[in-house]
PDB file of C-alpha atoms in Angstrom:
ATOM      1  CA  MET N 737      -4.107  44.477 -16.714  1.00  0.00           C
ATOM      2  CA  LEU N 738      -4.912  44.613 -20.539  1.00  0.00           C
ATOM      3  CA  TRP N 739      -1.307  45.859 -21.328  1.00  0.00           C
ATOM      4  CA  ILE N 740       0.360  43.291 -19.078  1.00  0.00           C
ATOM      5  CA  LYS N 741      -1.928  40.823 -21.027  1.00  0.00           C
ATOM      6  CA  THR N 742      -0.991  41.965 -24.353  1.00  0.00           C
ATOM      7  CA  PHE N 743       2.737  41.873 -23.873  1.00  0.00           C
ATOM      8  CA  HIS N 744       2.631  38.533 -22.189  1.00  0.00           C
ATOM      9  CA  ILE N 745       0.922  37.350 -25.396  1.00  0.00           C
ATOM     10  CA  VAL N 746       3.567  39.320 -27.567  1.00  0.00           C
ATOM     11  CA  PHE N 747       6.472  37.714 -25.713  1.00  0.00           C
ATOM     12  CA  VAL N 748       4.981  34.249 -25.557  1.00  0.00           C
ATOM     13  CA  ALA N 749       4.315  34.284 -29.437  1.00  0.00           C
ATOM     14  CA  SER N 750       7.914  35.762 -29.850  1.00  0.00           C
ATOM     15  CA  TRP N 751       9.475  32.943 -27.647  1.00  0.00           C
ATOM     16  CA  PHE N 752       7.643  30.213 -29.642  1.00  0.00           C
ATOM     17  CA  ALA N 753       8.877  31.610 -32.612  1.00  0.00           C
ATOM     18  CA  GLY N 754      12.300  30.813 -31.557  1.00  0.00           C
ATOM     19  CA  LEU N 755      11.419  27.255 -30.270  1.00  0.00           C
ATOM     20  CA  PHE N 756       9.900  26.743 -33.758  1.00  0.00           C
ATOM     21  CA  TYR N 757      12.999  27.796 -35.597  1.00  0.00           C
ATOM     22  CA  LEU N 758      15.905  26.758 -33.515  1.00  0.00           C
ATOM     23  CA  PRO N 759      15.134  22.787 -33.936  1.00  0.00           C
ATOM     24  CA  ARG N 760      14.781  23.628 -37.699  1.00  0.00           C
ATOM     25  CA  ILE N 761      18.619  24.791 -37.533  1.00  0.00           C
ATOM     26  CA  PHE N 762      19.363  21.379 -35.661  1.00  0.00           C
ATOM     27  CA  VAL N 763      17.510  19.533 -38.624  1.00  0.00           C
ATOM     28  CA  ASN N 764      20.145  21.335 -40.898  1.00  0.00           C
ATOM     29  CA  LEU N 765      23.206  20.774 -38.761  1.00  0.00           C
ATOM     30  CA  ALA N 766      22.475  17.096 -38.443  1.00  0.00           C
ATOM     31  CA  GLN N 767      22.679  17.212 -42.237  1.00  0.00           C
ATOM     32  CA  VAL N 768      25.973  18.936 -42.394  1.00  0.00           C
ATOM     33  CA  PRO N 769      28.736  16.673 -44.286  1.00  0.00           C
ATOM     34  CA  VAL N 770      31.871  16.484 -41.710  1.00  0.00           C
ATOM     35  CA  GLU N 771      34.078  18.289 -44.273  1.00  0.00           C
ATOM     36  CA  SER N 772      31.822  21.357 -44.694  1.00  0.00           C
ATOM     37  CA  VAL N 773      33.349  23.148 -41.530  1.00  0.00           C
ATOM     38  CA  ALA N 774      32.198  26.634 -42.769  1.00  0.00           C
ATOM     39  CA  GLU N 775      28.500  25.522 -43.101  1.00  0.00           C
ATOM     40  CA  GLU N 776      28.489  24.018 -39.772  1.00  0.00           C
ATOM     41  CA  ALA N 777      30.195  26.963 -38.083  1.00  0.00           C
ATOM     42  CA  ARG N 778      27.561  29.312 -39.849  1.00  0.00           C
ATOM     43  CA  LEU N 779      24.905  27.133 -38.527  1.00  0.00           C
ATOM     44  CA  LEU N 780      26.094  27.018 -35.033  1.00  0.00           C
ATOM     45  CA  LEU N 781      26.492  30.757 -34.822  1.00  0.00           C
ATOM     46  CA  MET N 782      22.825  31.066 -35.980  1.00  0.00           C
ATOM     47  CA  ALA N 783      21.741  28.654 -33.326  1.00  0.00           C
ATOM     48  CA  ARG N 784      23.600  30.251 -30.842  1.00  0.00           C
ATOM     49  CA  LYS N 785      22.267  33.723 -31.335  1.00  0.00           C
ATOM     50  CA  LEU N 786      18.892  32.502 -31.683  1.00  0.00           C
ATOM     51  CA  MET N 787      19.097  30.701 -28.449  1.00  0.00           C
ATOM     52  CA  ARG N 788      20.372  33.562 -26.534  1.00  0.00           C
ATOM     53  CA  PHE N 789      17.420  35.751 -28.065  1.00  0.00           C
ATOM     54  CA  THR N 790      14.805  33.260 -27.385  1.00  0.00           C
ATOM     55  CA  THR N 791      15.935  32.963 -23.856  1.00  0.00           C
ATOM     56  CA  LEU N 792      15.763  36.833 -23.430  1.00  0.00           C
ATOM     57  CA  LEU N 793      12.145  36.457 -24.900  1.00  0.00           C
ATOM     58  CA  MET N 794      11.127  33.569 -22.558  1.00  0.00           C
ATOM     59  CA  VAL N 795      11.894  35.731 -19.291  1.00  0.00           C
ATOM     60  CA  PRO N 796       9.187  38.503 -19.989  1.00  0.00           C
ATOM     61  CA  ALA N 797       6.824  35.843 -21.192  1.00  0.00           C
ATOM     62  CA  VAL N 798       6.997  34.020 -18.100  1.00  0.00           C
ATOM     63  CA  GLY N 799       7.278  36.776 -15.851  1.00  0.00           C
ATOM     64  CA  LEU N 800       4.144  38.532 -17.216  1.00  0.00           C
ATOM     65  CA  GLY N 801       2.470  35.477 -17.125  1.00  0.00           C
ATOM     66  CA  LEU N 802       3.333  35.453 -13.340  1.00  0.00           C
ATOM     67  CA  VAL N 803       2.211  38.556 -12.951  1.00  0.00           C
ATOM     68  CA  LEU N 804      -1.151  37.821 -14.461  1.00  0.00           C
ATOM     69  CA  TRP N 805      -1.697  34.652 -12.435  1.00  0.00           C
ATOM     70  CA  LEU N 806      -0.358  35.794  -9.100  1.00  0.00           C
ATOM     71  CA  GLY N 807      -0.874  39.643  -9.048  1.00  0.00           C
ATOM     72  CA  TYR N 808      -4.056  39.662 -10.922  1.00  0.00           C
ATOM     73  CA  GLY N 809      -5.603  36.381  -9.928  1.00  0.00           C
ATOM     74  CA  ILE N 810      -6.253  35.041 -13.127  1.00  0.00           C
ATOM     75  CA  GLY N 811      -6.945  31.390 -13.066  1.00  0.00           C
ATOM     76  CA  LYS N 812      -7.151  31.357  -9.181  1.00  0.00           C
ATOM     77  CA  GLY N 813     -10.087  30.094  -7.530  1.00  0.00           C
ATOM     78  CA  PRO N 814     -12.496  27.268  -7.980  1.00  0.00           C
ATOM     79  CA  GLY N 815     -13.444  26.365 -11.423  1.00  0.00           C
ATOM     80  CA  ASN N 816      -9.982  27.349 -12.962  1.00  0.00           C
ATOM     81  CA  GLY N 817      -8.628  23.741 -13.380  1.00  0.00           C
ATOM     82  CA  TRP N 818      -7.481  24.917 -16.886  1.00  0.00           C
ATOM     83  CA  MET N 819      -4.889  27.345 -15.261  1.00  0.00           C
ATOM     84  CA  HIS N 820      -3.077  23.963 -13.694  1.00  0.00           C
ATOM     85  CA  ALA N 821      -3.096  22.216 -16.906  1.00  0.00           C
ATOM     86  CA  LYS N 822      -1.589  25.392 -18.688  1.00  0.00           C
ATOM     87  CA  LEU N 823       0.941  25.796 -15.985  1.00  0.00           C
ATOM     88  CA  THR N 824       1.930  22.189 -16.742  1.00  0.00           C
ATOM     89  CA  VAL N 825       2.285  22.934 -20.429  1.00  0.00           C
ATOM     90  CA  VAL N 826       4.265  26.062 -19.371  1.00  0.00           C
ATOM     91  CA  LEU N 827       6.825  23.842 -17.389  1.00  0.00           C
ATOM     92  CA  LEU N 828       6.978  21.555 -20.414  1.00  0.00           C
ATOM     93  CA  ALA N 829       7.852  24.401 -22.693  1.00  0.00           C
ATOM     94  CA  LEU N 830      10.447  25.620 -20.160  1.00  0.00           C
ATOM     95  CA  GLY N 831      11.854  22.120 -20.164  1.00  0.00           C
ATOM     96  CA  TYR N 832      11.849  22.043 -24.000  1.00  0.00           C
ATOM     97  CA  HIS N 833      13.662  25.127 -24.093  1.00  0.00           C
ATOM     98  CA  HIS N 834      16.431  23.847 -21.781  1.00  0.00           C
ATOM     99  CA  GLY N 835      16.474  20.584 -23.745  1.00  0.00           C
ATOM    100  CA  CYS N 836      17.162  22.879 -26.801  1.00  0.00           C
ATOM    101  CA  GLY N 837      20.209  24.365 -24.821  1.00  0.00           C
ATOM    102  CA  LEU N 838      21.530  20.983 -24.093  1.00  0.00           C
ATOM    103  CA  LEU N 839      21.237  19.868 -27.803  1.00  0.00           C
ATOM    104  CA  LEU N 840      22.988  22.943 -28.970  1.00  0.00           C
ATOM    105  CA  ARG N 841      25.833  22.376 -26.449  1.00  0.00           C
ATOM    106  CA  LYS N 842      26.163  18.803 -27.954  1.00  0.00           C
ATOM    107  CA  PHE N 843      26.234  19.995 -31.630  1.00  0.00           C
ATOM    108  CA  GLU N 844      29.185  22.370 -30.406  1.00  0.00           C
ATOM    109  CA  ALA N 845      30.951  19.440 -28.840  1.00  0.00           C
ATOM    110  CA  HIS N 846      30.629  17.377 -31.821  1.00  0.00           C
ATOM    111  CA  ALA N 847      28.651  14.837 -29.662  1.00  0.00           C
ATOM    112  CA  ASN N 848      25.437  14.735 -31.685  1.00  0.00           C
ATOM    113  CA  THR N 849      24.212  11.327 -31.962  1.00  0.00           C
ATOM    114  CA  ARG N 850      20.624  11.801 -33.429  1.00  0.00           C
ATOM    115  CA  GLY N 851      19.694  12.413 -37.117  1.00  0.00           C
ATOM    116  CA  HIS N 852      17.946  14.889 -39.121  1.00  0.00           C
ATOM    117  CA  VAL N 853      14.509  12.932 -38.778  1.00  0.00           C
ATOM    118  CA  TRP N 854      14.488  12.722 -35.224  1.00  0.00           C
ATOM    119  CA  TYR N 855      14.958  16.792 -35.287  1.00  0.00           C
ATOM    120  CA  ARG N 856      12.104  16.940 -37.657  1.00  0.00           C
ATOM    121  CA  TRP N 857       9.878  15.143 -35.118  1.00  0.00           C
ATOM    122  CA  PHE N 858      11.336  17.403 -32.193  1.00  0.00           C
ATOM    123  CA  ASN N 859      10.466  20.234 -33.991  1.00  0.00           C
ATOM    124  CA  GLU N 860       6.897  19.499 -33.663  1.00  0.00           C
ATOM    125  CA  VAL N 861       6.753  19.878 -29.914  1.00  0.00           C
ATOM    126  CA  PRO N 862       6.411  23.343 -29.657  1.00  0.00           C
ATOM    127  CA  VAL N 863       3.280  23.256 -31.888  1.00  0.00           C
ATOM    128  CA  VAL N 864       1.648  20.704 -29.979  1.00  0.00           C
ATOM    129  CA  LEU N 865       2.549  22.792 -26.589  1.00  0.00           C
ATOM    130  CA  LEU N 866       1.171  26.107 -28.033  1.00  0.00           C
ATOM    131  CA  THR N 867      -2.039  24.637 -29.517  1.00  0.00           C
ATOM    132  CA  VAL N 868      -2.730  23.000 -26.047  1.00  0.00           C
ATOM    133  CA  ALA N 869      -2.074  26.099 -24.060  1.00  0.00           C
ATOM    134  CA  VAL N 870      -4.212  28.361 -26.453  1.00  0.00           C
ATOM    135  CA  ILE N 871      -6.912  25.832 -26.146  1.00  0.00           C
ATOM    136  CA  LEU N 872      -6.699  25.597 -22.405  1.00  0.00           C
ATOM    137  CA  VAL N 873      -6.788  29.589 -22.170  1.00  0.00           C
ATOM    138  CA  VAL N 874      -9.547  30.467 -24.656  1.00  0.00           C
ATOM    139  CA  VAL N 875     -11.752  27.337 -24.153  1.00  0.00           C
ATOM    140  CA  LYS N 876     -11.214  26.794 -20.319  1.00  0.00           C
ATOM    141  CA  PRO N 877     -12.512  23.166 -20.827  1.00  0.00           C
ATOM    142  CA  PHE N 878     -12.278  22.688 -17.108  1.00  0.00           C
TER     143      PHE N 878
END
């Protein structure tokens, strides 16, 4: 079980590293002047590759978490309300990941309507999600 837990933590940290950086690329994309085609193409390529890699990291992160929860019973039974809250955070992180994919497609279609300041705020969401998840797992407040 400790090996599964170890790799779950590694994949979650790696997944979130991608979620931290991808919106940062969106900030830069939102600032690209219309005439700077090469810069936009380079940033879009970076964003596509990072999105693909981040998705590949997400799959084992979630899968190993499910093994710990359903297979080993971590967080099951009475007194484990923290796990329900953590699962909610995981669903929100999955939604955020999906939202990043949608935003990337908008950039690719030249249909972005948001400015760089919005993306700077959007970039803070995974920090909050990861902080809450770690607090729930370590402190187990309920």
